[in-house]
């Protein structure tokens, strides 16, 4: 970090979740009809998972929630506190305290909406080898309402930001808030960034996703999420480059700033798609013994990207930093970091 950035230059909204993470046998996934590397919303039949992880599998508690993860990582790399502001809904309990403490320790400026009498959301993280399967019980996070963004001090934070980032996950909670932030970004001609987040978003939340997409300047996703979007759109080709090109060509409110798609594919190269061009950015492959878990890798990629993007750096630098951050997070439990960032 050389120059000082405006406080609150980056605003994000999402689901603040406490991750309950454990290494489990494949049978555990089977028992709950879950797949490796999936991300789902908990139904009633998943509710015993959380207790089982704590009682039988030495579960670890870690700060989570996709957008909050990305913003914490951006803060870690920036080393300047309060560059990023986060909105989301928590309960009034010990888990909310842990989340706030971890976010603030990273330098993130959190403005939680607090829903009394509803527990803070949790996410079961089931680790099987280098895979992770997520099962989110949103609880309080699902109670976020647009009036939180309309409170004068929060509205001022949204109005003053220069960059906006919201996950596809948040489409399950409050599309009106997403549309409001998107419209603000559009009116002020500021970048609005979103993430496809999980295959189930394109399967079950395509309508609100399509409503937000015309405002999206940069869309992130991994290969499974991009495939799911393509299938839901009934696009003929499953080729990731083709999907990216079609994504960037979809309707856009501000055609003067063509949409960019950034698609990750594990340890294969990251694809940067702009109009008809596709560029590849290699990923440094980690040895299996270096991998602690892959939980949060995609979020960390976005966090690293954002840390450079808000400094006006080139897309090339942003993506290289995304790859650096993801690599670091994979070597640590959940979406946590250790030591000082080493990205130059
Ligand atoms: C709506 N859903 C399902 C979710 C999530 C989520 N964050 C927001 N909404 N499901 C999982 N996560 C978070 O994703 C991170 C890994 O990318 C987990 O909390 C985990 O920290």
mmCIF file of C-alpha atoms and ligand atoms in Angstrom:
data_model
loop_
_atom_site.group_PDB
_atom_site.id
_atom_site.type_symbol
_atom_site.label_atom_id
_atom_site.label_comp_id
_atom_site.label_asym_id
_atom_site.label_seq_id
_atom_site.Cartn_x
_atom_site.Cartn_y
_atom_site.Cartn_z
ATOM 1 C CA UNK A 1 0.000 0.000 0.000
ATOM 2 C CA UNK A 2 1.517 3.291 -1.050
ATOM 3 C CA UNK A 3 -1.282 5.862 -1.132
ATOM 4 C CA UNK A 4 -4.186 6.254 1.274
ATOM 5 C CA UNK A 5 -7.582 5.164 0.023
ATOM 6 C CA UNK A 6 -10.884 6.840 0.826
ATOM 7 C CA UNK A 7 -12.525 5.196 3.852
ATOM 8 C CA UNK A 8 -15.526 3.118 2.858
ATOM 9 C CA UNK A 9 -14.601 3.168 -0.842
ATOM 10 C CA UNK A 10 -15.932 -0.407 -1.141
ATOM 11 C CA UNK A 11 -19.370 -1.528 0.066
ATOM 12 C CA UNK A 12 -20.602 -5.125 0.223
ATOM 13 C CA UNK A 13 -23.810 -6.857 1.339
ATOM 14 C CA UNK A 14 -24.108 -10.513 2.234
ATOM 15 C CA UNK A 15 -24.895 -13.214 4.746
ATOM 16 C CA UNK A 16 -22.681 -13.092 7.825
ATOM 17 C CA UNK A 17 -22.236 -16.747 8.799
ATOM 18 C CA UNK A 18 -20.130 -18.554 11.352
ATOM 19 C CA UNK A 19 -18.516 -21.566 9.698
ATOM 20 C CA UNK A 20 -18.569 -24.851 11.605
ATOM 21 C CA UNK A 21 -15.882 -26.813 9.847
ATOM 22 C CA UNK A 22 -14.698 -30.411 10.182
ATOM 23 C CA UNK A 23 -13.045 -33.180 8.242
ATOM 24 C CA UNK A 24 -15.674 -35.880 7.653
ATOM 25 C CA UNK A 25 -15.830 -39.240 5.873
ATOM 26 C CA UNK A 26 -17.647 -39.442 2.524
ATOM 27 C CA UNK A 27 -20.440 -41.377 4.266
ATOM 28 C CA UNK A 28 -21.307 -38.243 6.176
ATOM 29 C CA UNK A 29 -22.053 -36.433 2.895
ATOM 30 C CA UNK A 30 -24.023 -39.440 1.640
ATOM 31 C CA UNK A 31 -26.129 -39.555 4.779
ATOM 32 C CA UNK A 32 -27.346 -36.026 4.030
ATOM 33 C CA UNK A 33 -27.501 -36.519 0.234
ATOM 34 C CA UNK A 34 -24.793 -33.902 -0.243
ATOM 35 C CA UNK A 35 -22.076 -33.786 -2.909
ATOM 36 C CA UNK A 36 -18.436 -32.809 -2.647
ATOM 37 C CA UNK A 37 -17.788 -29.151 -3.499
ATOM 38 C CA UNK A 38 -21.435 -28.221 -3.308
ATOM 39 C CA UNK A 39 -23.057 -25.249 -1.577
ATOM 40 C CA UNK A 40 -26.676 -25.546 -0.482
ATOM 41 C CA UNK A 41 -29.257 -23.992 1.793
ATOM 42 C CA UNK A 42 -30.097 -26.126 4.826
ATOM 43 C CA UNK A 43 -33.514 -27.759 4.911
ATOM 44 C CA UNK A 44 -35.066 -29.307 8.015
ATOM 45 C CA UNK A 45 -33.383 -32.644 7.305
ATOM 46 C CA UNK A 46 -29.938 -30.973 7.478
ATOM 47 C CA UNK A 47 -30.399 -29.443 10.910
ATOM 48 C CA UNK A 48 -28.712 -32.300 12.849
ATOM 49 C CA UNK A 49 -25.468 -31.698 10.896
ATOM 50 C CA UNK A 50 -24.290 -28.801 13.049
ATOM 51 C CA UNK A 51 -24.583 -30.657 16.348
ATOM 52 C CA UNK A 52 -23.024 -33.774 14.878
ATOM 53 C CA UNK A 53 -19.996 -31.835 13.655
ATOM 54 C CA UNK A 54 -19.429 -30.302 17.072
ATOM 55 C CA UNK A 55 -20.001 -33.489 19.051
ATOM 56 C CA UNK A 56 -18.387 -36.084 16.814
ATOM 57 C CA UNK A 57 -15.829 -34.404 14.572
ATOM 58 C CA UNK A 58 -13.878 -31.778 16.552
ATOM 59 C CA UNK A 59 -15.375 -28.972 14.510
ATOM 60 C CA UNK A 60 -13.625 -25.606 14.311
ATOM 61 C CA UNK A 61 -15.526 -22.308 14.420
ATOM 62 C CA UNK A 62 -14.363 -19.811 11.819
ATOM 63 C CA UNK A 63 -15.618 -16.469 10.489
ATOM 64 C CA UNK A 64 -17.455 -17.081 7.217
ATOM 65 C CA UNK A 65 -20.113 -15.768 4.885
ATOM 66 C CA UNK A 66 -18.996 -15.302 1.324
ATOM 67 C CA UNK A 67 -18.967 -11.489 0.937
ATOM 68 C CA UNK A 68 -17.687 -10.892 4.435
ATOM 69 C CA UNK A 69 -14.842 -13.324 3.663
ATOM 70 C CA UNK A 70 -13.911 -11.438 0.506
ATOM 71 C CA UNK A 71 -13.933 -8.088 2.267
ATOM 72 C CA UNK A 72 -11.851 -9.387 5.198
ATOM 73 C CA UNK A 73 -9.270 -10.672 2.733
ATOM 74 C CA UNK A 74 -9.248 -7.375 0.812
ATOM 75 C CA UNK A 75 -8.642 -5.584 4.138
ATOM 76 C CA UNK A 76 -5.809 -7.953 5.060
ATOM 77 C CA UNK A 77 -4.027 -7.203 1.798
ATOM 78 C CA UNK A 78 -4.674 -3.460 1.928
ATOM 79 C CA UNK A 79 -3.341 -3.018 5.483
ATOM 80 C CA UNK A 80 -5.409 0.168 5.791
ATOM 81 C CA UNK A 81 -8.454 -0.275 8.044
ATOM 82 C CA UNK A 82 -12.031 0.668 7.103
ATOM 83 C CA UNK A 83 -11.548 0.727 3.337
ATOM 84 C CA UNK A 84 -14.422 -1.767 3.077
ATOM 85 C CA UNK A 85 -17.888 -1.606 4.638
ATOM 86 C CA UNK A 86 -20.091 -4.671 5.134
ATOM 87 C CA UNK A 87 -23.853 -4.956 5.640
ATOM 88 C CA UNK A 88 -25.640 -8.135 6.698
ATOM 89 C CA UNK A 89 -27.986 -9.391 9.410
ATOM 90 C CA UNK A 90 -26.965 -11.244 12.598
ATOM 91 C CA UNK A 91 -28.672 -12.257 15.828
ATOM 92 C CA UNK A 92 -27.857 -10.930 19.264
ATOM 93 C CA UNK A 93 -25.671 -13.783 20.456
ATOM 94 C CA UNK A 94 -22.156 -15.110 20.983
ATOM 95 C CA UNK A 95 -21.702 -16.062 17.330
ATOM 96 C CA UNK A 96 -22.479 -12.507 16.231
ATOM 97 C CA UNK A 97 -19.827 -11.328 18.698
ATOM 98 C CA UNK A 98 -17.238 -13.694 17.197
ATOM 99 C CA UNK A 99 -18.053 -12.574 13.637
ATOM 100 C CA UNK A 100 -17.831 -8.902 14.527
ATOM 101 C CA UNK A 101 -14.578 -9.373 16.397
ATOM 102 C CA UNK A 102 -12.944 -11.257 13.487
ATOM 103 C CA UNK A 103 -14.198 -8.737 10.936
ATOM 104 C CA UNK A 104 -12.968 -5.764 12.931
ATOM 105 C CA UNK A 105 -9.619 -7.434 13.613
ATOM 106 C CA UNK A 106 -9.196 -7.587 9.833
ATOM 107 C CA UNK A 107 -10.035 -3.866 9.600
ATOM 108 C CA UNK A 108 -13.470 -4.356 8.061
ATOM 109 C CA UNK A 109 -16.116 -1.760 8.969
ATOM 110 C CA UNK A 110 -19.193 -3.877 9.761
ATOM 111 C CA UNK A 111 -22.684 -2.397 10.089
ATOM 112 C CA UNK A 112 -24.836 -5.383 11.010
ATOM 113 C CA UNK A 113 -28.594 -5.257 11.155
ATOM 114 C CA UNK A 114 -29.449 -7.076 14.397
ATOM 115 C CA UNK A 115 -32.470 -9.350 14.599
ATOM 116 C CA UNK A 116 -33.195 -10.173 18.228
ATOM 117 C CA UNK A 117 -34.519 -13.661 19.026
ATOM 118 C CA UNK A 118 -33.119 -15.237 15.844
ATOM 119 C CA UNK A 119 -29.725 -16.950 16.038
ATOM 120 C CA UNK A 120 -26.817 -15.798 13.910
ATOM 121 C CA UNK A 121 -26.443 -17.860 10.738
ATOM 122 C CA UNK A 122 -24.051 -20.784 10.518
ATOM 123 C CA UNK A 123 -22.546 -22.792 7.691
ATOM 124 C CA UNK A 124 -21.492 -26.412 7.971
ATOM 125 C CA UNK A 125 -18.237 -26.934 6.100
ATOM 126 C CA UNK A 126 -17.685 -30.613 5.352
ATOM 127 C CA UNK A 127 -14.089 -31.253 4.351
ATOM 128 C CA UNK A 128 -13.288 -34.391 2.362
ATOM 129 C CA UNK A 129 -9.705 -34.290 1.103
ATOM 130 C CA UNK A 130 -9.265 -31.219 -1.077
ATOM 131 C CA UNK A 131 -13.040 -30.753 -1.422
ATOM 132 C CA UNK A 132 -15.451 -28.786 0.739
ATOM 133 C CA UNK A 133 -19.217 -28.993 0.836
ATOM 134 C CA UNK A 134 -21.204 -26.134 2.365
ATOM 135 C CA UNK A 135 -24.608 -26.231 4.011
ATOM 136 C CA UNK A 136 -25.805 -22.810 5.174
ATOM 137 C CA UNK A 137 -28.425 -22.264 7.836
ATOM 138 C CA UNK A 138 -28.990 -18.557 7.198
ATOM 139 C CA UNK A 139 -31.167 -17.950 10.287
ATOM 140 C CA UNK A 140 -30.740 -14.236 11.164
ATOM 141 C CA UNK A 141 -28.944 -13.542 7.865
ATOM 142 C CA UNK A 142 -32.214 -14.284 6.090
ATOM 143 C CA UNK A 143 -33.875 -11.368 7.895
ATOM 144 C CA UNK A 144 -31.945 -8.574 6.225
ATOM 145 C CA UNK A 145 -34.288 -5.830 5.044
ATOM 146 C CA UNK A 146 -33.837 -2.838 2.791
ATOM 147 C CA UNK A 147 -34.697 -0.400 5.600
ATOM 148 C CA UNK A 148 -31.261 -1.138 7.047
ATOM 149 C CA UNK A 149 -29.718 0.424 3.933
ATOM 150 C CA UNK A 150 -32.130 3.324 4.172
ATOM 151 C CA UNK A 151 -31.042 4.379 7.657
ATOM 152 C CA UNK A 152 -29.375 7.757 7.075
ATOM 153 C CA UNK A 153 -25.884 6.765 8.258
ATOM 154 C CA UNK A 154 -25.945 3.574 6.185
ATOM 155 C CA UNK A 155 -27.391 5.348 3.157
ATOM 156 C CA UNK A 156 -24.503 7.816 3.368
ATOM 157 C CA UNK A 157 -22.048 4.887 3.377
ATOM 158 C CA UNK A 158 -23.672 3.414 0.252
ATOM 159 C CA UNK A 159 -23.798 6.794 -1.481
ATOM 160 C CA UNK A 160 -20.159 7.575 -0.715
ATOM 161 C CA UNK A 161 -18.697 4.267 -1.881
ATOM 162 C CA UNK A 162 -17.005 3.985 -5.264
ATOM 163 C CA UNK A 163 -17.211 0.203 -5.689
ATOM 164 C CA UNK A 164 -19.966 -2.293 -4.840
ATOM 165 C CA UNK A 165 -19.791 -6.051 -4.383
ATOM 166 C CA UNK A 166 -22.698 -8.435 -3.660
ATOM 167 C CA UNK A 167 -22.813 -12.233 -3.912
ATOM 168 C CA UNK A 168 -25.340 -14.282 -5.836
ATOM 169 C CA UNK A 169 -25.999 -15.892 -2.431
ATOM 170 C CA UNK A 170 -27.669 -12.668 -1.308
ATOM 171 C CA UNK A 171 -30.334 -13.171 -4.008
ATOM 172 C CA UNK A 172 -31.817 -15.798 -1.689
ATOM 173 C CA UNK A 173 -32.281 -13.142 0.992
ATOM 174 C CA UNK A 174 -33.145 -9.710 -0.338
ATOM 175 C CA UNK A 175 -33.207 -8.890 -4.059
ATOM 176 C CA UNK A 176 -34.673 -5.390 -3.450
ATOM 177 C CA UNK A 177 -31.514 -4.385 -1.548
ATOM 178 C CA UNK A 178 -29.393 -5.688 -4.415
ATOM 179 C CA UNK A 179 -31.426 -3.714 -6.942
ATOM 180 C CA UNK A 180 -31.137 -0.575 -4.835
ATOM 181 C CA UNK A 181 -27.359 -0.824 -4.536
ATOM 182 C CA UNK A 182 -27.121 -1.668 -8.245
ATOM 183 C CA UNK A 183 -29.212 1.377 -9.154
ATOM 184 C CA UNK A 184 -27.041 3.632 -6.975
ATOM 185 C CA UNK A 185 -23.906 2.282 -8.629
ATOM 186 C CA UNK A 186 -25.470 2.802 -12.047
ATOM 187 C CA UNK A 187 -26.634 6.362 -11.323
ATOM 188 C CA UNK A 188 -23.157 7.307 -10.107
ATOM 189 C CA UNK A 189 -21.414 5.338 -12.876
ATOM 190 C CA UNK A 190 -19.490 3.256 -10.371
ATOM 191 C CA UNK A 191 -18.558 -0.399 -10.788
ATOM 192 C CA UNK A 192 -21.021 -2.996 -9.523
ATOM 193 C CA UNK A 193 -19.568 -6.488 -9.086
ATOM 194 C CA UNK A 194 -21.416 -9.748 -8.456
ATOM 195 C CA UNK A 195 -20.667 -13.430 -8.040
ATOM 196 C CA UNK A 196 -22.605 -16.433 -9.355
ATOM 197 C CA UNK A 197 -21.822 -17.976 -5.913
ATOM 198 C CA UNK A 198 -23.185 -21.524 -6.328
ATOM 199 C CA UNK A 199 -24.864 -23.698 -8.964
ATOM 200 C CA UNK A 200 -28.180 -23.617 -7.068
ATOM 201 C CA UNK A 201 -28.427 -19.838 -7.526
ATOM 202 C CA UNK A 202 -28.763 -20.156 -11.316
ATOM 203 C CA UNK A 203 -31.100 -23.137 -10.894
ATOM 204 C CA UNK A 204 -33.518 -21.596 -8.436
ATOM 205 C CA UNK A 205 -32.893 -17.826 -8.386
ATOM 206 C CA UNK A 206 -32.488 -17.074 -12.091
ATOM 207 C CA UNK A 207 -35.263 -14.470 -12.181
ATOM 208 C CA UNK A 208 -33.704 -12.096 -9.588
ATOM 209 C CA UNK A 209 -30.252 -12.870 -10.992
ATOM 210 C CA UNK A 210 -31.386 -11.793 -14.466
ATOM 211 C CA UNK A 211 -32.912 -8.646 -12.993
ATOM 212 C CA UNK A 212 -29.584 -7.672 -11.416
ATOM 213 C CA UNK A 213 -27.313 -8.778 -14.257
ATOM 214 C CA UNK A 214 -27.849 -5.746 -16.531
ATOM 215 C CA UNK A 215 -26.222 -3.647 -13.787
ATOM 216 C CA UNK A 216 -23.258 -5.967 -13.299
ATOM 217 C CA UNK A 217 -19.917 -4.678 -14.600
ATOM 218 C CA UNK A 218 -17.857 -7.635 -13.421
ATOM 219 C CA UNK A 219 -19.268 -11.116 -12.828
ATOM 220 C CA UNK A 220 -17.227 -13.749 -10.975
ATOM 221 C CA UNK A 221 -17.859 -17.479 -10.902
ATOM 222 C CA UNK A 222 -16.220 -20.873 -10.983
ATOM 223 C CA UNK A 223 -16.604 -23.537 -13.640
ATOM 224 C CA UNK A 224 -19.521 -25.362 -11.973
ATOM 225 C CA UNK A 225 -21.407 -22.116 -11.408
ATOM 226 C CA UNK A 226 -20.877 -20.977 -14.994
ATOM 227 C CA UNK A 227 -22.059 -24.367 -16.282
ATOM 228 C CA UNK A 228 -25.152 -24.170 -14.131
ATOM 229 C CA UNK A 229 -25.932 -20.690 -15.480
ATOM 230 C CA UNK A 230 -25.500 -21.949 -19.057
ATOM 231 C CA UNK A 231 -27.765 -24.938 -18.444
ATOM 232 C CA UNK A 232 -30.465 -22.781 -16.879
ATOM 233 C CA UNK A 233 -30.260 -20.528 -19.953
ATOM 234 C CA UNK A 234 -30.346 -23.614 -22.200
ATOM 235 C CA UNK A 235 -27.219 -22.521 -23.991
ATOM 236 C CA UNK A 236 -26.023 -25.211 -26.385
ATOM 237 C CA UNK A 237 -22.328 -25.248 -25.499
ATOM 238 C CA UNK A 238 -20.792 -26.255 -22.200
ATOM 239 C CA UNK A 239 -17.458 -24.698 -23.176
ATOM 240 C CA UNK A 240 -16.389 -22.281 -20.433
ATOM 241 C CA UNK A 241 -15.008 -19.713 -22.874
ATOM 242 C CA UNK A 242 -18.242 -19.713 -24.856
ATOM 243 C CA UNK A 243 -20.259 -19.350 -21.657
ATOM 244 C CA UNK A 244 -18.093 -16.405 -20.622
ATOM 245 C CA UNK A 245 -18.537 -14.697 -23.980
ATOM 246 C CA UNK A 246 -22.299 -15.110 -23.834
ATOM 247 C CA UNK A 247 -22.389 -13.824 -20.248
ATOM 248 C CA UNK A 248 -20.558 -10.627 -21.127
ATOM 249 C CA UNK A 249 -22.798 -10.120 -24.173
ATOM 250 C CA UNK A 250 -26.051 -10.169 -22.181
ATOM 251 C CA UNK A 251 -28.063 -6.970 -21.775
ATOM 252 C CA UNK A 252 -26.252 -4.189 -19.937
ATOM 253 C CA UNK A 253 -27.622 -0.889 -18.604
ATOM 254 C CA UNK A 254 -24.424 0.972 -19.286
ATOM 255 C CA UNK A 255 -23.141 -0.303 -22.622
ATOM 256 C CA UNK A 256 -20.299 2.222 -22.524
ATOM 257 C CA UNK A 257 -18.638 -0.028 -19.941
ATOM 258 C CA UNK A 258 -18.778 -3.560 -21.383
ATOM 259 C CA UNK A 259 -19.257 -6.370 -18.890
ATOM 260 C CA UNK A 260 -16.276 -8.482 -17.834
ATOM 261 C CA UNK A 261 -16.500 -12.107 -16.690
ATOM 262 C CA UNK A 262 -13.830 -13.684 -14.521
ATOM 263 C CA UNK A 263 -14.149 -17.454 -14.305
ATOM 264 C CA UNK A 264 -12.002 -19.547 -11.999
ATOM 265 C CA UNK A 265 -11.497 -23.286 -12.391
ATOM 266 C CA UNK A 266 -9.610 -24.604 -9.385
ATOM 267 C CA UNK A 267 -5.940 -25.013 -10.199
ATOM 268 C CA UNK A 268 -6.550 -24.523 -13.932
ATOM 269 C CA UNK A 269 -6.023 -21.027 -15.355
ATOM 270 C CA UNK A 270 -8.400 -18.188 -14.507
ATOM 271 C CA UNK A 271 -10.256 -16.906 -17.572
ATOM 272 C CA UNK A 272 -10.700 -13.159 -18.126
ATOM 273 C CA UNK A 273 -13.421 -12.598 -20.712
ATOM 274 C CA UNK A 274 -13.969 -9.197 -22.266
ATOM 275 C CA UNK A 275 -16.127 -8.941 -25.393
ATOM 276 C CA UNK A 276 -14.551 -11.391 -27.825
ATOM 277 C CA UNK A 277 -11.254 -11.812 -26.035
ATOM 278 C CA UNK A 278 -10.381 -14.538 -23.553
ATOM 279 C CA UNK A 279 -7.156 -14.309 -21.567
ATOM 280 C CA UNK A 280 -5.745 -16.980 -19.286
ATOM 281 C CA UNK A 281 -3.967 -16.419 -15.977
ATOM 282 C CA UNK A 282 -2.081 -19.412 -14.611
ATOM 283 C CA UNK A 283 -2.591 -20.641 -11.061
ATOM 284 C CA UNK A 284 0.310 -21.959 -8.998
ATOM 285 C CA UNK A 285 -0.552 -25.567 -8.166
ATOM 286 C CA UNK A 286 -0.117 -26.461 -4.517
ATOM 287 C CA UNK A 287 1.148 -29.864 -3.430
ATOM 288 C CA UNK A 288 -1.533 -31.917 -1.693
ATOM 289 C CA UNK A 289 0.368 -31.724 1.623
ATOM 290 C CA UNK A 290 0.233 -27.882 1.481
ATOM 291 C CA UNK A 291 -3.569 -27.850 1.269
ATOM 292 C CA UNK A 292 -5.361 -27.408 4.608
ATOM 293 C CA UNK A 293 -8.804 -26.884 3.067
ATOM 294 C CA UNK A 294 -10.266 -25.168 0.025
ATOM 295 C CA UNK A 295 -13.071 -23.466 1.968
ATOM 296 C CA UNK A 296 -13.058 -19.751 1.098
ATOM 297 C CA UNK A 297 -10.692 -20.038 -1.870
ATOM 298 C CA UNK A 298 -13.177 -18.434 -4.275
ATOM 299 C CA UNK A 299 -14.006 -15.694 -1.775
ATOM 300 C CA UNK A 300 -10.309 -15.019 -1.188
ATOM 301 C CA UNK A 301 -9.770 -14.782 -4.947
ATOM 302 C CA UNK A 302 -12.398 -12.021 -5.075
ATOM 303 C CA UNK A 303 -10.911 -10.365 -1.976
ATOM 304 C CA UNK A 304 -7.471 -10.225 -3.532
ATOM 305 C CA UNK A 305 -8.961 -8.933 -6.769
ATOM 306 C CA UNK A 306 -10.932 -6.206 -4.983
ATOM 307 C CA UNK A 307 -7.902 -5.066 -2.963
ATOM 308 C CA UNK A 308 -6.206 -4.053 -6.216
ATOM 309 C CA UNK A 309 -9.310 -3.002 -8.138
ATOM 310 C CA UNK A 310 -10.160 -0.299 -5.574
ATOM 311 C CA UNK A 311 -6.649 1.066 -6.091
ATOM 312 C CA UNK A 312 -7.334 1.391 -9.805
ATOM 313 C CA UNK A 313 -4.822 -1.332 -10.711
ATOM 314 C CA UNK A 314 -4.999 -3.178 -14.044
ATOM 315 C CA UNK A 315 -7.124 -6.321 -14.356
ATOM 316 C CA UNK A 316 -3.912 -8.259 -14.779
ATOM 317 C CA UNK A 317 -2.668 -7.155 -11.335
ATOM 318 C CA UNK A 318 -6.134 -7.681 -9.792
ATOM 319 C CA UNK A 319 -6.288 -11.287 -11.018
ATOM 320 C CA UNK A 320 -2.720 -12.046 -9.963
ATOM 321 C CA UNK A 321 -3.551 -10.799 -6.481
ATOM 322 C CA UNK A 322 -6.733 -12.884 -6.504
ATOM 323 C CA UNK A 323 -4.656 -15.961 -7.249
ATOM 324 C CA UNK A 324 -2.162 -15.059 -4.539
ATOM 325 C CA UNK A 325 -4.926 -14.632 -1.925
ATOM 326 C CA UNK A 326 -6.688 -17.873 -2.874
ATOM 327 C CA UNK A 327 -3.392 -19.770 -2.663
ATOM 328 C CA UNK A 328 -2.733 -18.360 0.797
ATOM 329 C CA UNK A 329 -6.198 -19.144 2.150
ATOM 330 C CA UNK A 330 -6.026 -22.756 0.947
ATOM 331 C CA UNK A 331 -2.944 -23.203 3.148
ATOM 332 C CA UNK A 332 -4.961 -22.072 6.190
ATOM 333 C CA UNK A 333 -8.153 -23.312 7.873
ATOM 334 C CA UNK A 334 -11.315 -21.838 6.306
ATOM 335 C CA UNK A 335 -11.110 -18.310 4.964
ATOM 336 C CA UNK A 336 -8.367 -17.252 7.378
ATOM 337 C CA UNK A 337 -4.885 -15.879 6.797
ATOM 338 C CA UNK A 338 -1.650 -16.015 8.721
ATOM 339 C CA UNK A 339 1.065 -13.396 8.916
ATOM 340 C CA UNK A 340 1.449 -10.385 6.670
ATOM 341 C CA UNK A 341 0.376 -10.439 3.015
ATOM 342 C CA UNK A 342 3.226 -10.950 0.584
ATOM 343 C CA UNK A 343 1.679 -9.699 -2.620
ATOM 344 C CA UNK A 344 3.749 -7.122 -4.488
HETATM 345 C C1 LIG B 1 -27.059 -18.422 0.844
HETATM 346 N N1 LIG B 1 -25.895 -19.232 1.081
HETATM 347 C C2 LIG B 1 -26.025 -20.646 0.816
HETATM 348 C C3 LIG B 1 -24.703 -18.656 1.525
HETATM 349 C C4 LIG B 1 -23.533 -19.388 1.796
HETATM 350 C C5 LIG B 1 -22.379 -18.667 2.174
HETATM 351 N N2 LIG B 1 -22.366 -17.339 2.282
HETATM 352 C C6 LIG B 1 -23.503 -16.713 2.020
HETATM 353 N N3 LIG B 1 -24.658 -17.329 1.656
HETATM 354 N N4 LIG B 1 -23.212 -20.701 1.774
HETATM 355 C C7 LIG B 1 -21.916 -20.792 2.131
HETATM 356 N N5 LIG B 1 -21.418 -19.563 2.375
HETATM 357 C C8 LIG B 1 -20.074 -19.192 2.789
HETATM 358 O O1 LIG B 1 -19.213 -19.431 1.738
HETATM 359 C C9 LIG B 1 -17.910 -19.474 2.277
HETATM 360 C C10 LIG B 1 -17.009 -20.274 1.394
HETATM 361 O O2 LIG B 1 -16.969 -19.732 0.124
HETATM 362 C C11 LIG B 1 -19.552 -19.991 3.950
HETATM 363 O O3 LIG B 1 -19.869 -19.365 5.170
HETATM 364 C C12 LIG B 1 -18.050 -20.026 3.686
HETATM 365 O O4 LIG B 1 -17.334 -19.192 4.571
#
